[in-house]
PDB file of C-alpha atoms in Angstrom:
ATOM      1  CA  UNK A   1       0.000   0.000   0.000  1.00  0.00           C
ATOM      2  CA  UNK A   2       2.820   2.345   0.923  1.00  0.00           C
ATOM      3  CA  UNK A   3       4.536   1.564  -2.387  1.00  0.00           C
ATOM      4  CA  UNK A   4       1.381   2.522  -4.321  1.00  0.00           C
ATOM      5  CA  UNK A   5       1.091   5.776  -2.334  1.00  0.00           C
ATOM      6  CA  UNK A   6       4.715   6.700  -3.044  1.00  0.00           C
ATOM      7  CA  UNK A   7       4.253   5.862  -6.713  1.00  0.00           C
ATOM      8  CA  UNK A   8       1.214   8.153  -6.964  1.00  0.00           C
ATOM      9  CA  UNK A   9       3.117  10.971  -5.219  1.00  0.00           C
ATOM     10  CA  UNK A  10       6.021  10.554  -7.626  1.00  0.00           C
ATOM     11  CA  UNK A  11       3.711  10.746 -10.626  1.00  0.00           C
ATOM     12  CA  UNK A  12       2.163  14.004  -9.335  1.00  0.00           C
ATOM     13  CA  UNK A  13       5.625  15.473  -8.692  1.00  0.00           C
ATOM     14  CA  UNK A  14       6.739  14.688 -12.232  1.00  0.00           C
ATOM     15  CA  UNK A  15       3.580  16.203 -13.683  1.00  0.00           C
ATOM     16  CA  UNK A  16       3.842  19.336 -11.534  1.00  0.00           C
ATOM     17  CA  UNK A  17       7.488  19.880 -12.559  1.00  0.00           C
ATOM     18  CA  UNK A  18       6.750  19.598 -16.265  1.00  0.00           C
ATOM     19  CA  UNK A  19       7.742  22.752 -18.171  1.00  0.00           C
ATOM     20  CA  UNK A  20       5.042  24.616 -20.074  1.00  0.00           C
ATOM     21  CA  UNK A  21       5.423  27.479 -22.497  1.00  0.00           C
ATOM     22  CA  UNK A  22       4.250  30.704 -20.866  1.00  0.00           C
ATOM     23  CA  UNK A  23       2.189  32.956 -23.084  1.00  0.00           C
ATOM     24  CA  UNK A  24       1.162  36.572 -22.520  1.00  0.00           C
ATOM     25  CA  UNK A  25      -2.624  36.734 -22.649  1.00  0.00           C
ATOM     26  CA  UNK A  26      -3.450  40.164 -21.269  1.00  0.00           C
ATOM     27  CA  UNK A  27      -1.892  43.514 -20.338  1.00  0.00           C
ATOM     28  CA  UNK A  28      -3.587  45.723 -17.797  1.00  0.00           C
ATOM     29  CA  UNK A  29      -2.544  49.392 -17.467  1.00  0.00           C
ATOM     30  CA  UNK A  30      -3.561  51.724 -14.687  1.00  0.00           C
ATOM     31  CA  UNK A  31      -2.882  55.445 -14.261  1.00  0.00           C
ATOM     32  CA  UNK A  32      -1.918  56.534 -10.758  1.00  0.00           C
ATOM     33  CA  UNK A  33      -2.002  60.298 -10.272  1.00  0.00           C
ATOM     34  CA  UNK A  34       0.694  61.759  -8.067  1.00  0.00           C
ATOM     35  CA  UNK A  35      -0.613  64.672  -6.039  1.00  0.00           C
ATOM     36  CA  UNK A  36      -0.714  66.083  -2.503  1.00  0.00           C
ATOM     37  CA  UNK A  37      -2.972  63.286  -1.303  1.00  0.00           C
ATOM     38  CA  UNK A  38      -0.137  60.762  -1.592  1.00  0.00           C
ATOM     39  CA  UNK A  39       1.866  60.759   1.599  1.00  0.00           C
ATOM     40  CA  UNK A  40       5.608  60.048   1.510  1.00  0.00           C
ATOM     41  CA  UNK A  41       6.951  56.914   3.083  1.00  0.00           C
ATOM     42  CA  UNK A  42       8.250  57.754   6.548  1.00  0.00           C
ATOM     43  CA  UNK A  43      10.714  54.855   6.456  1.00  0.00           C
ATOM     44  CA  UNK A  44      12.065  55.894   3.035  1.00  0.00           C
ATOM     45  CA  UNK A  45      12.281  59.545   4.080  1.00  0.00           C
ATOM     46  CA  UNK A  46      14.255  58.542   7.167  1.00  0.00           C
ATOM     47  CA  UNK A  47      16.775  56.683   5.008  1.00  0.00           C
ATOM     48  CA  UNK A  48      17.129  59.440   2.391  1.00  0.00           C
ATOM     49  CA  UNK A  49      17.133  62.469   4.721  1.00  0.00           C
ATOM     50  CA  UNK A  50      20.795  62.254   5.904  1.00  0.00           C
ATOM     51  CA  UNK A  51      22.049  61.975   2.309  1.00  0.00           C
ATOM     52  CA  UNK A  52      19.799  64.823   1.186  1.00  0.00           C
ATOM     53  CA  UNK A  53      21.071  67.090   3.953  1.00  0.00           C
ATOM     54  CA  UNK A  54      24.690  66.192   3.205  1.00  0.00           C
ATOM     55  CA  UNK A  55      24.207  66.905  -0.514  1.00  0.00           C
ATOM     56  CA  UNK A  56      22.435  70.198   0.205  1.00  0.00           C
ATOM     57  CA  UNK A  57      25.301  71.332   2.443  1.00  0.00           C
ATOM     58  CA  UNK A  58      27.826  70.443  -0.265  1.00  0.00           C
ATOM     59  CA  UNK A  59      25.881  72.273  -2.985  1.00  0.00           C
ATOM     60  CA  UNK A  60      25.545  75.433  -0.864  1.00  0.00           C
ATOM     61  CA  UNK A  61      29.266  75.661  -0.100  1.00  0.00           C
ATOM     62  CA  UNK A  62      30.511  79.096  -1.213  1.00  0.00           C
ATOM     63  CA  UNK A  63      33.506  78.977  -3.568  1.00  0.00           C
ATOM     64  CA  UNK A  64      33.840  82.497  -4.927  1.00  0.00           C
ATOM     65  CA  UNK A  65      32.160  85.882  -5.316  1.00  0.00           C
ATOM     66  CA  UNK A  66      30.873  87.911  -8.260  1.00  0.00           C
ATOM     67  CA  UNK A  67      30.780  91.692  -7.994  1.00  0.00           C
ATOM     68  CA  UNK A  68      28.207  91.901 -10.818  1.00  0.00           C
ATOM     69  CA  UNK A  69      25.744  89.707 -12.658  1.00  0.00           C
ATOM     70  CA  UNK A  70      27.390  87.752 -15.483  1.00  0.00           C
ATOM     71  CA  UNK A  71      24.680  87.009 -18.028  1.00  0.00           C
ATOM     72  CA  UNK A  72      24.239  85.794 -21.602  1.00  0.00           C
ATOM     73  CA  UNK A  73      22.796  88.976 -23.154  1.00  0.00           C
ATOM     74  CA  UNK A  74      25.557  91.564 -22.980  1.00  0.00           C
ATOM     75  CA  UNK A  75      26.359  91.802 -26.696  1.00  0.00           C
ATOM     76  CA  UNK A  76      25.338  90.413 -30.077  1.00  0.00           C
ATOM     77  CA  UNK A  77      28.316  88.035 -30.309  1.00  0.00           C
ATOM     78  CA  UNK A  78      29.702  88.022 -26.754  1.00  0.00           C
ATOM     79  CA  UNK A  79      28.444  87.575 -23.211  1.00  0.00           C
ATOM     80  CA  UNK A  80      30.085  88.015 -19.829  1.00  0.00           C
ATOM     81  CA  UNK A  81      29.331  84.460 -18.703  1.00  0.00           C
ATOM     82  CA  UNK A  82      30.324  83.004 -22.086  1.00  0.00           C
ATOM     83  CA  UNK A  83      33.653  84.837 -22.137  1.00  0.00           C
ATOM     84  CA  UNK A  84      34.345  83.709 -18.582  1.00  0.00           C
ATOM     85  CA  UNK A  85      33.581  80.042 -19.366  1.00  0.00           C
ATOM     86  CA  UNK A  86      35.848  80.068 -22.413  1.00  0.00           C
ATOM     87  CA  UNK A  87      38.708  81.908 -20.711  1.00  0.00           C
ATOM     88  CA  UNK A  88      38.657  79.920 -17.462  1.00  0.00           C
ATOM     89  CA  UNK A  89      38.622  76.664 -19.437  1.00  0.00           C
ATOM     90  CA  UNK A  90      41.793  77.406 -21.387  1.00  0.00           C
ATOM     91  CA  UNK A  91      43.462  78.719 -18.226  1.00  0.00           C
ATOM     92  CA  UNK A  92      42.662  75.590 -16.216  1.00  0.00           C
ATOM     93  CA  UNK A  93      43.185  72.996 -18.948  1.00  0.00           C
ATOM     94  CA  UNK A  94      46.310  74.335 -20.717  1.00  0.00           C
ATOM     95  CA  UNK A  95      48.799  73.043 -18.093  1.00  0.00           C
ATOM     96  CA  UNK A  96      47.179  69.606 -18.155  1.00  0.00           C
ATOM     97  CA  UNK A  97      47.191  69.446 -21.965  1.00  0.00           C
ATOM     98  CA  UNK A  98      50.790  70.667 -22.184  1.00  0.00           C
ATOM     99  CA  UNK A  99      51.927  68.053 -19.692  1.00  0.00           C
ATOM    100  CA  UNK A 100      50.059  65.339 -21.586  1.00  0.00           C
ATOM    101  CA  UNK A 101      51.152  66.286 -25.124  1.00  0.00           C
ATOM    102  CA  UNK A 102      53.912  68.909 -24.822  1.00  0.00           C
ATOM    103  CA  UNK A 103      51.718  71.101 -27.029  1.00  0.00           C
ATOM    104  CA  UNK A 104      49.584  74.224 -26.500  1.00  0.00           C
ATOM    105  CA  UNK A 105      45.898  75.017 -26.989  1.00  0.00           C
ATOM    106  CA  UNK A 106      45.256  77.768 -29.541  1.00  0.00           C
ATOM    107  CA  UNK A 107      41.741  78.761 -28.476  1.00  0.00           C
ATOM    108  CA  UNK A 108      38.399  77.619 -27.048  1.00  0.00           C
ATOM    109  CA  UNK A 109      34.956  77.374 -28.601  1.00  0.00           C
ATOM    110  CA  UNK A 110      31.714  76.258 -26.929  1.00  0.00           C
ATOM    111  CA  UNK A 111      28.080  76.654 -27.948  1.00  0.00           C
ATOM    112  CA  UNK A 112      25.747  79.366 -26.725  1.00  0.00           C
ATOM    113  CA  UNK A 113      23.068  76.898 -25.619  1.00  0.00           C
ATOM    114  CA  UNK A 114      25.526  74.820 -23.617  1.00  0.00           C
ATOM    115  CA  UNK A 115      25.869  77.531 -20.972  1.00  0.00           C
ATOM    116  CA  UNK A 116      22.632  76.952 -19.098  1.00  0.00           C
ATOM    117  CA  UNK A 117      22.615  79.679 -16.445  1.00  0.00           C
ATOM    118  CA  UNK A 118      23.947  83.098 -15.507  1.00  0.00           C
ATOM    119  CA  UNK A 119      26.088  83.976 -12.486  1.00  0.00           C
ATOM    120  CA  UNK A 120      24.176  86.369 -10.196  1.00  0.00           C
ATOM    121  CA  UNK A 121      25.904  89.111  -8.233  1.00  0.00           C
ATOM    122  CA  UNK A 122      27.052  87.897  -4.828  1.00  0.00           C
ATOM    123  CA  UNK A 123      28.346  84.644  -3.405  1.00  0.00           C
ATOM    124  CA  UNK A 124      28.934  81.810  -5.856  1.00  0.00           C
ATOM    125  CA  UNK A 125      28.347  78.305  -4.507  1.00  0.00           C
ATOM    126  CA  UNK A 126      28.964  74.816  -5.887  1.00  0.00           C
ATOM    127  CA  UNK A 127      25.317  74.679  -6.944  1.00  0.00           C
ATOM    128  CA  UNK A 128      25.927  77.449  -9.490  1.00  0.00           C
ATOM    129  CA  UNK A 129      28.421  75.289 -11.418  1.00  0.00           C
ATOM    130  CA  UNK A 130      25.767  72.570 -11.709  1.00  0.00           C
ATOM    131  CA  UNK A 131      23.251  75.115 -12.994  1.00  0.00           C
ATOM    132  CA  UNK A 132      25.693  76.466 -15.557  1.00  0.00           C
ATOM    133  CA  UNK A 133      26.695  72.987 -16.711  1.00  0.00           C
ATOM    134  CA  UNK A 134      24.103  70.349 -15.703  1.00  0.00           C
ATOM    135  CA  UNK A 135      25.442  67.846 -18.246  1.00  0.00           C
ATOM    136  CA  UNK A 136      28.246  65.321 -17.853  1.00  0.00           C
ATOM    137  CA  UNK A 137      30.232  66.778 -20.757  1.00  0.00           C
ATOM    138  CA  UNK A 138      34.007  66.357 -20.753  1.00  0.00           C
ATOM    139  CA  UNK A 139      36.531  68.659 -22.388  1.00  0.00           C
ATOM    140  CA  UNK A 140      38.601  67.514 -25.345  1.00  0.00           C
ATOM    141  CA  UNK A 141      41.171  69.098 -27.649  1.00  0.00           C
ATOM    142  CA  UNK A 142      40.799  68.729 -31.402  1.00  0.00           C
ATOM    143  CA  UNK A 143      43.517  69.556 -33.883  1.00  0.00           C
ATOM    144  CA  UNK A 144      41.834  71.067 -36.940  1.00  0.00           C
ATOM    145  CA  UNK A 145      43.049  71.878 -40.413  1.00  0.00           C
ATOM    146  CA  UNK A 146      42.887  75.432 -41.726  1.00  0.00           C
ATOM    147  CA  UNK A 147      39.855  74.474 -43.814  1.00  0.00           C
ATOM    148  CA  UNK A 148      38.060  73.224 -40.699  1.00  0.00           C
ATOM    149  CA  UNK A 149      38.847  76.506 -38.938  1.00  0.00           C
ATOM    150  CA  UNK A 150      37.258  78.348 -41.864  1.00  0.00           C
ATOM    151  CA  UNK A 151      34.141  76.212 -41.393  1.00  0.00           C
ATOM    152  CA  UNK A 152      34.183  77.035 -37.671  1.00  0.00           C
ATOM    153  CA  UNK A 153      34.355  80.775 -38.319  1.00  0.00           C
ATOM    154  CA  UNK A 154      31.658  80.603 -41.006  1.00  0.00           C
ATOM    155  CA  UNK A 155      29.417  78.762 -38.565  1.00  0.00           C
ATOM    156  CA  UNK A 156      30.043  81.414 -35.900  1.00  0.00           C
ATOM    157  CA  UNK A 157      29.288  84.269 -38.289  1.00  0.00           C
ATOM    158  CA  UNK A 158      26.193  82.731 -39.914  1.00  0.00           C
ATOM    159  CA  UNK A 159      24.696  81.398 -36.659  1.00  0.00           C
ATOM    160  CA  UNK A 160      24.639  84.920 -35.188  1.00  0.00           C
ATOM    161  CA  UNK A 161      24.815  83.794 -31.572  1.00  0.00           C
ATOM    162  CA  UNK A 162      27.255  84.523 -28.758  1.00  0.00           C
ATOM    163  CA  UNK A 163      29.016  81.165 -28.936  1.00  0.00           C
ATOM    164  CA  UNK A 164      31.821  81.432 -26.350  1.00  0.00           C
ATOM    165  CA  UNK A 165      35.246  82.019 -27.902  1.00  0.00           C
ATOM    166  CA  UNK A 166      38.322  82.546 -25.735  1.00  0.00           C
ATOM    167  CA  UNK A 167      40.273  85.796 -25.825  1.00  0.00           C
ATOM    168  CA  UNK A 168      42.976  84.078 -27.916  1.00  0.00           C
ATOM    169  CA  UNK A 169      40.725  84.841 -30.892  1.00  0.00           C
ATOM    170  CA  UNK A 170      40.534  88.263 -32.525  1.00  0.00           C
ATOM    171  CA  UNK A 171      37.738  88.185 -35.119  1.00  0.00           C
ATOM    172  CA  UNK A 172      36.529  91.234 -37.035  1.00  0.00           C
ATOM    173  CA  UNK A 173      33.365  90.764 -39.097  1.00  0.00           C
ATOM    174  CA  UNK A 174      32.491  93.292 -41.810  1.00  0.00           C
ATOM    175  CA  UNK A 175      30.372  93.262 -44.980  1.00  0.00           C
ATOM    176  CA  UNK A 176      30.195  89.492 -45.369  1.00  0.00           C
ATOM    177  CA  UNK A 177      33.935  89.136 -44.868  1.00  0.00           C
ATOM    178  CA  UNK A 178      36.157  88.714 -41.847  1.00  0.00           C
ATOM    179  CA  UNK A 179      39.660  89.154 -40.522  1.00  0.00           C
ATOM    180  CA  UNK A 180      40.949  86.518 -38.122  1.00  0.00           C
ATOM    181  CA  UNK A 181      43.907  86.459 -35.789  1.00  0.00           C
ATOM    182  CA  UNK A 182      44.708  83.689 -33.331  1.00  0.00           C
ATOM    183  CA  UNK A 183      46.979  84.683 -30.469  1.00  0.00           C
ATOM    184  CA  UNK A 184      47.643  87.971 -32.287  1.00  0.00           C
ATOM    185  CA  UNK A 185      48.977  86.141 -35.352  1.00  0.00           C
ATOM    186  CA  UNK A 186      47.080  86.282 -38.689  1.00  0.00           C
ATOM    187  CA  UNK A 187      45.234  83.073 -39.470  1.00  0.00           C
ATOM    188  CA  UNK A 188      47.157  80.714 -41.759  1.00  0.00           C
ATOM    189  CA  UNK A 189      44.944  78.288 -43.696  1.00  0.00           C
ATOM    190  CA  UNK A 190      47.913  75.962 -44.243  1.00  0.00           C
ATOM    191  CA  UNK A 191      48.428  75.401 -40.524  1.00  0.00           C
ATOM    192  CA  UNK A 192      46.558  73.229 -38.050  1.00  0.00           C
ATOM    193  CA  UNK A 193      45.104  74.644 -34.837  1.00  0.00           C
ATOM    194  CA  UNK A 194      44.285  72.992 -31.517  1.00  0.00           C
ATOM    195  CA  UNK A 195      40.843  73.907 -30.200  1.00  0.00           C
ATOM    196  CA  UNK A 196      39.453  73.105 -26.755  1.00  0.00           C
ATOM    197  CA  UNK A 197      35.769  72.154 -26.759  1.00  0.00           C
ATOM    198  CA  UNK A 198      33.341  69.633 -25.240  1.00  0.00           C
ATOM    199  CA  UNK A 199      32.959  65.999 -26.250  1.00  0.00           C
ATOM    200  CA  UNK A 200      29.316  66.742 -27.113  1.00  0.00           C
ATOM    201  CA  UNK A 201      30.287  69.375 -29.664  1.00  0.00           C
ATOM    202  CA  UNK A 202      33.173  67.257 -30.943  1.00  0.00           C
ATOM    203  CA  UNK A 203      30.663  64.567 -31.882  1.00  0.00           C
ATOM    204  CA  UNK A 204      28.779  67.118 -34.015  1.00  0.00           C
ATOM    205  CA  UNK A 205      26.358  68.472 -31.409  1.00  0.00           C
ATOM    206  CA  UNK A 206      24.576  71.751 -32.217  1.00  0.00           C
ATOM    207  CA  UNK A 207      25.496  71.091 -35.871  1.00  0.00           C
ATOM    208  CA  UNK A 208      29.176  71.850 -35.189  1.00  0.00           C
ATOM    209  CA  UNK A 209      30.256  69.159 -37.648  1.00  0.00           C
ATOM    210  CA  UNK A 210      33.622  70.835 -38.249  1.00  0.00           C
ATOM    211  CA  UNK A 211      34.806  69.301 -34.956  1.00  0.00           C
ATOM    212  CA  UNK A 212      34.286  65.777 -36.283  1.00  0.00           C
ATOM    213  CA  UNK A 213      37.135  63.771 -37.835  1.00  0.00           C
ATOM    214  CA  UNK A 214      39.962  66.018 -36.562  1.00  0.00           C
ATOM    215  CA  UNK A 215      43.630  65.549 -37.394  1.00  0.00           C
ATOM    216  CA  UNK A 216      44.042  64.530 -33.754  1.00  0.00           C
ATOM    217  CA  UNK A 217      41.723  64.116 -30.790  1.00  0.00           C
ATOM    218  CA  UNK A 218      42.972  64.343 -27.207  1.00  0.00           C
ATOM    219  CA  UNK A 219      40.650  63.283 -24.400  1.00  0.00           C
ATOM    220  CA  UNK A 220      41.384  64.914 -21.057  1.00  0.00           C
ATOM    221  CA  UNK A 221      39.052  62.996 -18.696  1.00  0.00           C
ATOM    222  CA  UNK A 222      38.121  66.336 -17.159  1.00  0.00           C
ATOM    223  CA  UNK A 223      34.450  67.285 -16.887  1.00  0.00           C
ATOM    224  CA  UNK A 224      33.500  70.802 -17.899  1.00  0.00           C
ATOM    225  CA  UNK A 225      31.632  71.236 -14.594  1.00  0.00           C
ATOM    226  CA  UNK A 226      34.671  70.137 -12.593  1.00  0.00           C
ATOM    227  CA  UNK A 227      36.806  72.671 -14.474  1.00  0.00           C
ATOM    228  CA  UNK A 228      34.340  75.391 -13.471  1.00  0.00           C
ATOM    229  CA  UNK A 229      34.305  74.281  -9.831  1.00  0.00           C
ATOM    230  CA  UNK A 230      38.107  74.105  -9.672  1.00  0.00           C
ATOM    231  CA  UNK A 231      38.355  77.635 -11.083  1.00  0.00           C
ATOM    232  CA  UNK A 232      35.777  78.974  -8.617  1.00  0.00           C
ATOM    233  CA  UNK A 233      37.839  77.488  -5.796  1.00  0.00           C
ATOM    234  CA  UNK A 234      40.998  79.255  -6.975  1.00  0.00           C
ATOM    235  CA  UNK A 235      39.566  82.709  -7.718  1.00  0.00           C
ATOM    236  CA  UNK A 236      38.308  84.960  -4.952  1.00  0.00           C
ATOM    237  CA  UNK A 237      36.306  87.305  -7.212  1.00  0.00           C
ATOM    238  CA  UNK A 238      35.006  86.369 -10.664  1.00  0.00           C
ATOM    239  CA  UNK A 239      35.651  88.916 -13.403  1.00  0.00           C
ATOM    240  CA  UNK A 240      34.687  89.058 -17.061  1.00  0.00           C
ATOM    241  CA  UNK A 241      34.566  91.726 -19.767  1.00  0.00           C
ATOM    242  CA  UNK A 242      33.170  92.361 -23.212  1.00  0.00           C
ATOM    243  CA  UNK A 243      36.338  93.032 -25.205  1.00  0.00           C
ATOM    244  CA  UNK A 244      37.675  93.131 -28.755  1.00  0.00           C
ATOM    245  CA  UNK A 245      37.803  89.377 -29.353  1.00  0.00           C
ATOM    246  CA  UNK A 246      34.729  89.828 -31.580  1.00  0.00           C
ATOM    247  CA  UNK A 247      34.127  93.072 -33.491  1.00  0.00           C
ATOM    248  CA  UNK A 248      31.148  93.478 -35.807  1.00  0.00           C
ATOM    249  CA  UNK A 249      31.304  96.478 -38.149  1.00  0.00           C
TER     250      UNK A 249
END
């Protein structure tokens, strides 16, 4: 009798373990509105709160000071915040690039839309760097032919925006033509030039396709935001000017 019982149990076990092909028969969707009636989880809030407070303290840490508002609307082709971002980048990155390659950076170009916030008058905290550059973009150096530099300048002129260019550039635009100097030396179309920019733009972002397929690409493993933060730490008072790097006649 026991043998028969065990045999029956074994048969049921084999049947229950048999694999069957699962098939999706129905999908049910439900919309759950998130509003003030939904109360936060006390347990989850308790876990998150210490990290939130620590992050808030870090973001509010004052790094520098600005004696005036640095905004994006100071001039047709320049802005105080754009000039500052371009100039601080070449200042901070040049020693690193020189050590890595034994070469120098000729100038910097970013895009107008990439600078996402102004710098208000007063104390400048870590949070401001995140507002200016909320993306994880890294800086790179591209070596471009003279023809590529011509494309870059044509883009700058035709786009009619204050794309940040460092003070190494002296560009005069007049009657559909232009005069270009780089580091006070007339542009030479037969030379190559090393331009500091972001990896986003180097990949053709904002239609800056002239950065693609350079003669040489040097990755620096240095985030644009970190460059800004490091500069803010070093400089007591932020200063920027609208100068003669771009002249429109």
